[in-house]
Amino acid sequence: MSTEERVALVTGGSGGIGRAVVERLAADGIAVAVHYAGHRDRAEQVVDAITGSGGRALAVGGDVADEVAMAAAFDAVVDAFGGLDVVVNTAGIMLLSPIATLDLADLDRMHRTNVRGTFVVSQLAANRLRRGGALVNVSTTVTRTQLPTYGAYAASKAAVEGMTLILARELRGRDITVNAVAPGPTATPLFLDGKDEATVRALAQASPLERLGTPADAAEMIAFLAGPGRWVNGQVLFVNGGFA
């Protein structure tokens, strides 16, 4: 599938998996909007790197759970590039605790970003994507592995999977694919924060490939769904090296 003149918006695109996705899509010749919530400088660094290499990119900001702010971000992308073909929703937070002792304020924070934020972005994508477009949300392998302390986070991502699969059916006749990618343990600041070396080593060895995933591993699958993977629709794809 030709990616000529295709345009993508990547939420959380200034770091981690989001940045890897931005760089991968830009390498495919797609114009990319790098979304940020609180790190405009990092987003602009990514934009500068892409435009410096001859690509097309811009930075757009906004709280993913704020429908007004995100509508303005979508408008900015369409105004700059003439349309929108791909939305990748990598923005998310992970706060770990046993369910019995979880601070409910942390539950609300994750719900706002991971659930409401994904819903807001998915709703906007459903109304803005052109024919032949693709929406890719991000879940997690922990929805299947049931690791202790991940209960609230896994619950938020199970909600992401549910809305993704239903939206794919609701967009019948629009020629728009809707899928979710569920990475396993991936070497990002979000995953590594608060984990000691022994824990990280054990999680790496749990995969038959005996390593952690990289942001590029997830980005490769997302780029496939954003471009040539037109017959994959309404699916959750696990990118975890056989971890689960």
PDB file of C-alpha atoms in Angstrom, residues 16-242:
ATOM      1  CA  GLY A  16       8.870   5.688  24.580  1.00  0.00           C
ATOM      2  CA  ILE A  17       6.846   3.587  22.156  1.00  0.00           C
ATOM      3  CA  GLY A  18       5.175   6.735  20.806  1.00  0.00           C
ATOM      4  CA  ARG A  19       8.447   8.220  19.622  1.00  0.00           C
ATOM      5  CA  ALA A  20       9.483   4.945  18.005  1.00  0.00           C
ATOM      6  CA  VAL A  21       6.148   4.898  16.163  1.00  0.00           C
ATOM      7  CA  VAL A  22       6.616   8.478  14.964  1.00  0.00           C
ATOM      8  CA  GLU A  23      10.080   7.703  13.651  1.00  0.00           C
ATOM      9  CA  ARG A  24       8.924   4.484  11.964  1.00  0.00           C
ATOM     10  CA  LEU A  25       5.963   6.132  10.237  1.00  0.00           C
ATOM     11  CA  ALA A  26       8.103   9.048   9.117  1.00  0.00           C
ATOM     12  CA  ALA A  27      10.569   6.568   7.614  1.00  0.00           C
ATOM     13  CA  ASP A  28       7.648   5.235   5.543  1.00  0.00           C
ATOM     14  CA  GLY A  29       7.069   8.713   4.132  1.00  0.00           C
ATOM     15  CA  ILE A  30       4.034   9.509   6.262  1.00  0.00           C
ATOM     16  CA  ALA A  31       3.570  13.076   7.529  1.00  0.00           C
ATOM     17  CA  VAL A  32       3.433  12.821  11.312  1.00  0.00           C
ATOM     18  CA  ALA A  33       1.887  14.951  14.045  1.00  0.00           C
ATOM     19  CA  VAL A  34       3.764  14.405  17.313  1.00  0.00           C
ATOM     20  CA  HIS A  35       1.330  14.831  20.196  1.00  0.00           C
ATOM     21  CA  TYR A  36       2.486  15.788  23.674  1.00  0.00           C
ATOM     22  CA  ALA A  37       0.765  16.522  26.967  1.00  0.00           C
ATOM     23  CA  GLY A  38       3.487  18.111  29.082  1.00  0.00           C
ATOM     24  CA  HIS A  39       6.791  17.926  27.197  1.00  0.00           C
ATOM     25  CA  ARG A  40       6.538  20.277  24.250  1.00  0.00           C
ATOM     26  CA  ASP A  41      10.316  20.579  24.034  1.00  0.00           C
ATOM     27  CA  ARG A  42      10.720  16.818  23.528  1.00  0.00           C
ATOM     28  CA  ALA A  43       8.015  16.771  20.876  1.00  0.00           C
ATOM     29  CA  GLU A  44       9.671  19.627  19.026  1.00  0.00           C
ATOM     30  CA  GLN A  45      13.012  17.809  19.137  1.00  0.00           C
ATOM     31  CA  VAL A  46      11.369  14.831  17.418  1.00  0.00           C
ATOM     32  CA  VAL A  47       9.801  17.153  14.835  1.00  0.00           C
ATOM     33  CA  ASP A  48      13.142  18.843  14.166  1.00  0.00           C
ATOM     34  CA  ALA A  49      14.830  15.475  13.624  1.00  0.00           C
ATOM     35  CA  ILE A  50      12.179  14.389  11.113  1.00  0.00           C
ATOM     36  CA  THR A  51      12.030  17.657   9.176  1.00  0.00           C
ATOM     37  CA  GLY A  52      15.816  17.831   9.194  1.00  0.00           C
ATOM     38  CA  SER A  53      15.838  14.503   7.359  1.00  0.00           C
ATOM     39  CA  GLY A  54      13.379  15.732   4.743  1.00  0.00           C
ATOM     40  CA  GLY A  55      10.175  14.473   6.355  1.00  0.00           C
ATOM     41  CA  ARG A  56       7.018  16.331   7.315  1.00  0.00           C
ATOM     42  CA  ALA A  57       6.079  16.747  10.963  1.00  0.00           C
ATOM     43  CA  LEU A  58       4.561  19.104  13.494  1.00  0.00           C
ATOM     44  CA  ALA A  59       3.962  19.100  17.245  1.00  0.00           C
ATOM     45  CA  VAL A  60       0.457  19.315  18.710  1.00  0.00           C
ATOM     46  CA  GLY A  61      -0.436  19.437  22.398  1.00  0.00           C
ATOM     47  CA  GLY A  62      -3.372  18.607  24.625  1.00  0.00           C
ATOM     48  CA  ASP A  63      -4.726  16.419  27.400  1.00  0.00           C
ATOM     49  CA  VAL A  64      -6.012  13.281  25.658  1.00  0.00           C
ATOM     50  CA  ALA A  65      -8.982  13.164  28.027  1.00  0.00           C
ATOM     51  CA  ASP A  66     -10.039  16.728  27.113  1.00  0.00           C
ATOM     52  CA  GLU A  67     -12.275  16.516  24.059  1.00  0.00           C
ATOM     53  CA  VAL A  68     -11.981  20.236  23.285  1.00  0.00           C
ATOM     54  CA  ALA A  69      -8.181  20.260  23.426  1.00  0.00           C
ATOM     55  CA  MET A  70      -7.924  17.122  21.333  1.00  0.00           C
ATOM     56  CA  ALA A  71     -10.423  18.379  18.754  1.00  0.00           C
ATOM     57  CA  ALA A  72      -8.165  21.409  18.368  1.00  0.00           C
ATOM     58  CA  ALA A  73      -5.165  19.102  17.928  1.00  0.00           C
ATOM     59  CA  PHE A  74      -6.978  17.120  15.229  1.00  0.00           C
ATOM     60  CA  ASP A  75      -7.943  20.385  13.522  1.00  0.00           C
ATOM     61  CA  ALA A  76      -4.310  21.540  13.554  1.00  0.00           C
ATOM     62  CA  VAL A  77      -3.208  18.332  11.830  1.00  0.00           C
ATOM     63  CA  VAL A  78      -5.863  18.595   9.123  1.00  0.00           C
ATOM     64  CA  ASP A  79      -5.103  22.281   8.583  1.00  0.00           C
ATOM     65  CA  ALA A  80      -1.380  21.599   8.219  1.00  0.00           C
ATOM     66  CA  PHE A  81      -1.480  18.459   6.070  1.00  0.00           C
ATOM     67  CA  GLY A  82      -4.900  18.455   4.410  1.00  0.00           C
ATOM     68  CA  GLY A  83      -6.397  15.380   6.065  1.00  0.00           C
ATOM     69  CA  LEU A  84      -5.819  12.494   8.444  1.00  0.00           C
ATOM     70  CA  ASP A  85      -5.322   8.804   7.645  1.00  0.00           C
ATOM     71  CA  VAL A  86      -3.765   7.209  10.731  1.00  0.00           C
ATOM     72  CA  VAL A  87      -4.270   7.743  14.463  1.00  0.00           C
ATOM     73  CA  VAL A  88      -2.033   5.868  16.888  1.00  0.00           C
ATOM     74  CA  ASN A  89      -2.957   6.224  20.546  1.00  0.00           C
ATOM     75  CA  THR A  90       0.111   5.429  22.663  1.00  0.00           C
ATOM     76  CA  ALA A  91      -0.566   7.959  25.449  1.00  0.00           C
ATOM     77  CA  GLY A  92      -1.036   6.228  28.790  1.00  0.00           C
ATOM     78  CA  ILE A  93       0.075   6.001  32.405  1.00  0.00           C
ATOM     79  CA  MET A  94       0.852   3.004  34.621  1.00  0.00           C
ATOM     80  CA  LEU A  95       0.563   3.133  38.410  1.00  0.00           C
ATOM     81  CA  LEU A  96       1.166  -0.164  40.183  1.00  0.00           C
ATOM     82  CA  SER A  97      -0.240  -1.370  43.501  1.00  0.00           C
ATOM     83  CA  PRO A  98      -2.069  -4.371  44.947  1.00  0.00           C
ATOM     84  CA  ILE A  99      -5.785  -3.858  44.447  1.00  0.00           C
ATOM     85  CA  ALA A 100      -6.397  -4.050  48.211  1.00  0.00           C
ATOM     86  CA  THR A 101      -4.186  -1.042  48.908  1.00  0.00           C
ATOM     87  CA  LEU A 102      -4.475   1.021  45.712  1.00  0.00           C
ATOM     88  CA  ASP A 103      -4.993   4.730  46.264  1.00  0.00           C
ATOM     89  CA  LEU A 104      -8.282   5.400  44.471  1.00  0.00           C
ATOM     90  CA  ALA A 105      -6.907   8.719  43.259  1.00  0.00           C
ATOM     91  CA  ASP A 106      -4.387   6.691  41.237  1.00  0.00           C
ATOM     92  CA  LEU A 107      -7.241   4.595  39.852  1.00  0.00           C
ATOM     93  CA  ASP A 108      -8.990   7.791  38.755  1.00  0.00           C
ATOM     94  CA  ARG A 109      -5.824   9.140  37.125  1.00  0.00           C
ATOM     95  CA  MET A 110      -5.349   5.969  35.086  1.00  0.00           C
ATOM     96  CA  HIS A 111      -9.023   5.833  34.178  1.00  0.00           C
ATOM     97  CA  ARG A 112      -8.933   9.428  32.959  1.00  0.00           C
ATOM     98  CA  THR A 113      -5.895   8.967  30.724  1.00  0.00           C
ATOM     99  CA  ASN A 114      -6.088   5.326  29.680  1.00  0.00           C
ATOM    100  CA  VAL A 115      -9.854   4.882  29.359  1.00  0.00           C
ATOM    101  CA  ARG A 116     -11.422   8.306  28.840  1.00  0.00           C
ATOM    102  CA  GLY A 117      -8.374   9.497  26.875  1.00  0.00           C
ATOM    103  CA  THR A 118      -8.490   6.513  24.540  1.00  0.00           C
ATOM    104  CA  PHE A 119     -12.243   6.944  24.148  1.00  0.00           C
ATOM    105  CA  VAL A 120     -11.910  10.659  23.289  1.00  0.00           C
ATOM    106  CA  VAL A 121      -9.171  10.032  20.734  1.00  0.00           C
ATOM    107  CA  SER A 122     -11.025   7.048  19.247  1.00  0.00           C
ATOM    108  CA  GLN A 123     -14.220   9.089  18.941  1.00  0.00           C
ATOM    109  CA  LEU A 124     -12.407  11.908  17.157  1.00  0.00           C
ATOM    110  CA  ALA A 125     -10.614   9.426  14.893  1.00  0.00           C
ATOM    111  CA  ALA A 126     -13.921   7.770  13.985  1.00  0.00           C
ATOM    112  CA  ASN A 127     -15.215  11.136  12.782  1.00  0.00           C
ATOM    113  CA  ARG A 128     -12.042  12.487  11.154  1.00  0.00           C
ATOM    114  CA  LEU A 129     -10.209   9.605   9.464  1.00  0.00           C
ATOM    115  CA  ARG A 130     -10.402   9.394   5.682  1.00  0.00           C
ATOM    116  CA  ARG A 131     -11.358   6.218   3.824  1.00  0.00           C
ATOM    117  CA  GLY A 132      -8.493   3.761   3.920  1.00  0.00           C
ATOM    118  CA  GLY A 133      -7.566   5.004   7.356  1.00  0.00           C
ATOM    119  CA  ALA A 134      -6.411   3.168  10.454  1.00  0.00           C
ATOM    120  CA  LEU A 135      -6.809   3.624  14.203  1.00  0.00           C
ATOM    121  CA  VAL A 136      -4.365   1.747  16.430  1.00  0.00           C
ATOM    122  CA  ASN A 137      -4.805   1.796  20.208  1.00  0.00           C
ATOM    123  CA  VAL A 138      -2.301   0.392  22.686  1.00  0.00           C
ATOM    124  CA  SER A 139      -3.179  -2.227  25.296  1.00  0.00           C
ATOM    125  CA  THR A 140      -0.841  -4.499  27.265  1.00  0.00           C
ATOM    126  CA  THR A 141       0.016  -8.173  27.550  1.00  0.00           C
ATOM    127  CA  VAL A 142      -0.794  -7.912  31.274  1.00  0.00           C
ATOM    128  CA  THR A 143      -4.483  -8.260  30.386  1.00  0.00           C
ATOM    129  CA  ARG A 144      -3.566 -11.937  29.869  1.00  0.00           C
ATOM    130  CA  THR A 145      -0.733 -12.562  32.344  1.00  0.00           C
ATOM    131  CA  GLN A 146      -2.510 -11.397  35.533  1.00  0.00           C
ATOM    132  CA  LEU A 147       0.684 -10.176  37.228  1.00  0.00           C
ATOM    133  CA  PRO A 148       0.194  -8.972  40.833  1.00  0.00           C
ATOM    134  CA  THR A 149       0.135  -5.168  41.346  1.00  0.00           C
ATOM    135  CA  TYR A 150      -1.059  -4.589  37.753  1.00  0.00           C
ATOM    136  CA  GLY A 151      -4.778  -4.959  38.528  1.00  0.00           C
ATOM    137  CA  ALA A 152      -5.924  -1.369  38.002  1.00  0.00           C
ATOM    138  CA  TYR A 153      -3.661  -0.855  34.995  1.00  0.00           C
ATOM    139  CA  ALA A 154      -4.822  -4.104  33.381  1.00  0.00           C
ATOM    140  CA  ALA A 155      -8.437  -3.109  34.007  1.00  0.00           C
ATOM    141  CA  SER A 156      -7.908   0.180  32.181  1.00  0.00           C
ATOM    142  CA  LYS A 157      -6.325  -1.595  29.228  1.00  0.00           C
ATOM    143  CA  ALA A 158      -9.054  -4.248  29.131  1.00  0.00           C
ATOM    144  CA  ALA A 159     -11.430  -1.326  28.612  1.00  0.00           C
ATOM    145  CA  VAL A 160      -9.227  -0.150  25.724  1.00  0.00           C
ATOM    146  CA  GLU A 161      -9.481  -3.578  24.103  1.00  0.00           C
ATOM    147  CA  GLY A 162     -13.257  -3.638  24.505  1.00  0.00           C
ATOM    148  CA  MET A 163     -13.881  -0.256  22.899  1.00  0.00           C
ATOM    149  CA  THR A 164     -11.384  -1.020  20.107  1.00  0.00           C
ATOM    150  CA  LEU A 165     -13.096  -4.243  19.058  1.00  0.00           C
ATOM    151  CA  ILE A 166     -16.558  -2.678  19.124  1.00  0.00           C
ATOM    152  CA  LEU A 167     -15.527   0.438  17.197  1.00  0.00           C
ATOM    153  CA  ALA A 168     -14.116  -1.757  14.422  1.00  0.00           C
ATOM    154  CA  ARG A 169     -17.617  -3.191  13.918  1.00  0.00           C
ATOM    155  CA  GLU A 170     -19.327   0.187  14.218  1.00  0.00           C
ATOM    156  CA  LEU A 171     -17.263   1.612  11.343  1.00  0.00           C
ATOM    157  CA  ARG A 172     -18.606  -0.942   8.847  1.00  0.00           C
ATOM    158  CA  GLY A 173     -18.622   0.510   5.338  1.00  0.00           C
ATOM    159  CA  ARG A 174     -16.080   3.243   6.094  1.00  0.00           C
ATOM    160  CA  ASP A 175     -12.950   1.304   4.996  1.00  0.00           C
ATOM    161  CA  ILE A 176     -11.270   2.174   8.306  1.00  0.00           C
ATOM    162  CA  THR A 177      -9.456  -0.473  10.346  1.00  0.00           C
ATOM    163  CA  VAL A 178      -9.417  -0.395  14.148  1.00  0.00           C
ATOM    164  CA  ASN A 179      -6.993  -2.574  16.087  1.00  0.00           C
ATOM    165  CA  ALA A 180      -5.060  -2.684  19.338  1.00  0.00           C
ATOM    166  CA  VAL A 181      -1.437  -3.666  19.883  1.00  0.00           C
ATOM    167  CA  ALA A 182      -0.602  -5.232  23.254  1.00  0.00           C
ATOM    168  CA  PRO A 183       3.138  -5.059  23.996  1.00  0.00           C
ATOM    169  CA  GLY A 184       4.810  -7.286  26.541  1.00  0.00           C
ATOM    170  CA  PRO A 185       7.563  -6.066  28.881  1.00  0.00           C
ATOM    171  CA  THR A 186       9.235  -3.289  26.892  1.00  0.00           C
ATOM    172  CA  ALA A 187      12.323  -1.305  27.824  1.00  0.00           C
ATOM    173  CA  THR A 188      10.719   2.116  28.229  1.00  0.00           C
ATOM    174  CA  PRO A 189      10.841   4.536  31.177  1.00  0.00           C
ATOM    175  CA  LEU A 190       7.170   3.707  31.860  1.00  0.00           C
ATOM    176  CA  PHE A 191       8.039   0.027  32.334  1.00  0.00           C
ATOM    177  CA  LEU A 192      11.441   0.351  34.027  1.00  0.00           C
ATOM    178  CA  ASP A 193      10.460   2.982  36.588  1.00  0.00           C
ATOM    179  CA  GLY A 194      10.463   1.536  40.115  1.00  0.00           C
ATOM    180  CA  LYS A 195      11.692  -1.955  39.152  1.00  0.00           C
ATOM    181  CA  ASP A 196      14.919  -3.364  40.531  1.00  0.00           C
ATOM    182  CA  GLU A 197      17.464  -5.133  38.346  1.00  0.00           C
ATOM    183  CA  ALA A 198      16.400  -8.616  39.450  1.00  0.00           C
ATOM    184  CA  THR A 199      12.772  -7.974  38.517  1.00  0.00           C
ATOM    185  CA  VAL A 200      13.715  -6.622  35.115  1.00  0.00           C
ATOM    186  CA  ARG A 201      16.012  -9.604  34.489  1.00  0.00           C
ATOM    187  CA  ALA A 202      13.306 -12.098  35.461  1.00  0.00           C
ATOM    188  CA  LEU A 203      10.762 -10.491  33.147  1.00  0.00           C
ATOM    189  CA  ALA A 204      13.273 -10.496  30.293  1.00  0.00           C
ATOM    190  CA  GLN A 205      13.966 -14.196  30.788  1.00  0.00           C
ATOM    191  CA  ALA A 206      10.254 -15.034  30.838  1.00  0.00           C
ATOM    192  CA  SER A 207      10.093 -14.636  27.071  1.00  0.00           C
ATOM    193  CA  PRO A 208      11.353 -17.543  24.923  1.00  0.00           C
ATOM    194  CA  LEU A 209      13.461 -14.930  23.129  1.00  0.00           C
ATOM    195  CA  GLU A 210      15.061 -14.083  26.501  1.00  0.00           C
ATOM    196  CA  ARG A 211      15.000 -10.308  26.231  1.00  0.00           C
ATOM    197  CA  LEU A 212      12.776  -7.337  26.851  1.00  0.00           C
ATOM    198  CA  GLY A 213      10.935  -5.870  23.938  1.00  0.00           C
ATOM    199  CA  THR A 214      12.052  -2.569  22.473  1.00  0.00           C
ATOM    200  CA  PRO A 215       9.901   0.363  21.388  1.00  0.00           C
ATOM    201  CA  ALA A 216      10.919  -0.476  17.811  1.00  0.00           C
ATOM    202  CA  ASP A 217       9.363  -3.951  18.151  1.00  0.00           C
ATOM    203  CA  ALA A 218       5.956  -2.437  18.885  1.00  0.00           C
ATOM    204  CA  ALA A 219       6.434   0.288  16.278  1.00  0.00           C
ATOM    205  CA  GLU A 220       7.016  -2.298  13.557  1.00  0.00           C
ATOM    206  CA  MET A 221       3.628  -3.900  14.169  1.00  0.00           C
ATOM    207  CA  ILE A 222       1.900  -0.528  14.405  1.00  0.00           C
ATOM    208  CA  ALA A 223       3.455   0.583  11.106  1.00  0.00           C
ATOM    209  CA  PHE A 224       2.110  -2.589   9.489  1.00  0.00           C
ATOM    210  CA  LEU A 225      -1.399  -1.835  10.747  1.00  0.00           C
ATOM    211  CA  ALA A 226      -1.059   1.798   9.679  1.00  0.00           C
ATOM    212  CA  GLY A 227      -0.025   0.863   6.163  1.00  0.00           C
ATOM    213  CA  PRO A 228      -0.195  -2.487   4.386  1.00  0.00           C
ATOM    214  CA  GLY A 229      -2.177  -4.435   7.008  1.00  0.00           C
ATOM    215  CA  ARG A 230      -5.596  -3.640   5.549  1.00  0.00           C
ATOM    216  CA  TRP A 231      -7.071  -7.110   6.139  1.00  0.00           C
ATOM    217  CA  VAL A 232      -6.344  -7.002   9.865  1.00  0.00           C
ATOM    218  CA  ASN A 233      -9.316  -5.396  11.594  1.00  0.00           C
ATOM    219  CA  GLY A 234     -10.991  -5.639  14.990  1.00  0.00           C
ATOM    220  CA  GLN A 235      -8.060  -7.490  16.563  1.00  0.00           C
ATOM    221  CA  VAL A 236      -5.765  -7.301  19.580  1.00  0.00           C
ATOM    222  CA  LEU A 237      -2.257  -8.227  18.455  1.00  0.00           C
ATOM    223  CA  PHE A 238       0.192  -9.319  21.150  1.00  0.00           C
ATOM    224  CA  VAL A 239       3.747  -8.123  20.544  1.00  0.00           C
ATOM    225  CA  ASN A 240       5.645  -9.821  23.335  1.00  0.00           C
ATOM    226  CA  GLY A 241       8.153 -12.363  22.023  1.00  0.00           C
ATOM    227  CA  GLY A 242       6.055 -15.261  23.318  1.00  0.00           C
TER     228      GLY A 242
END
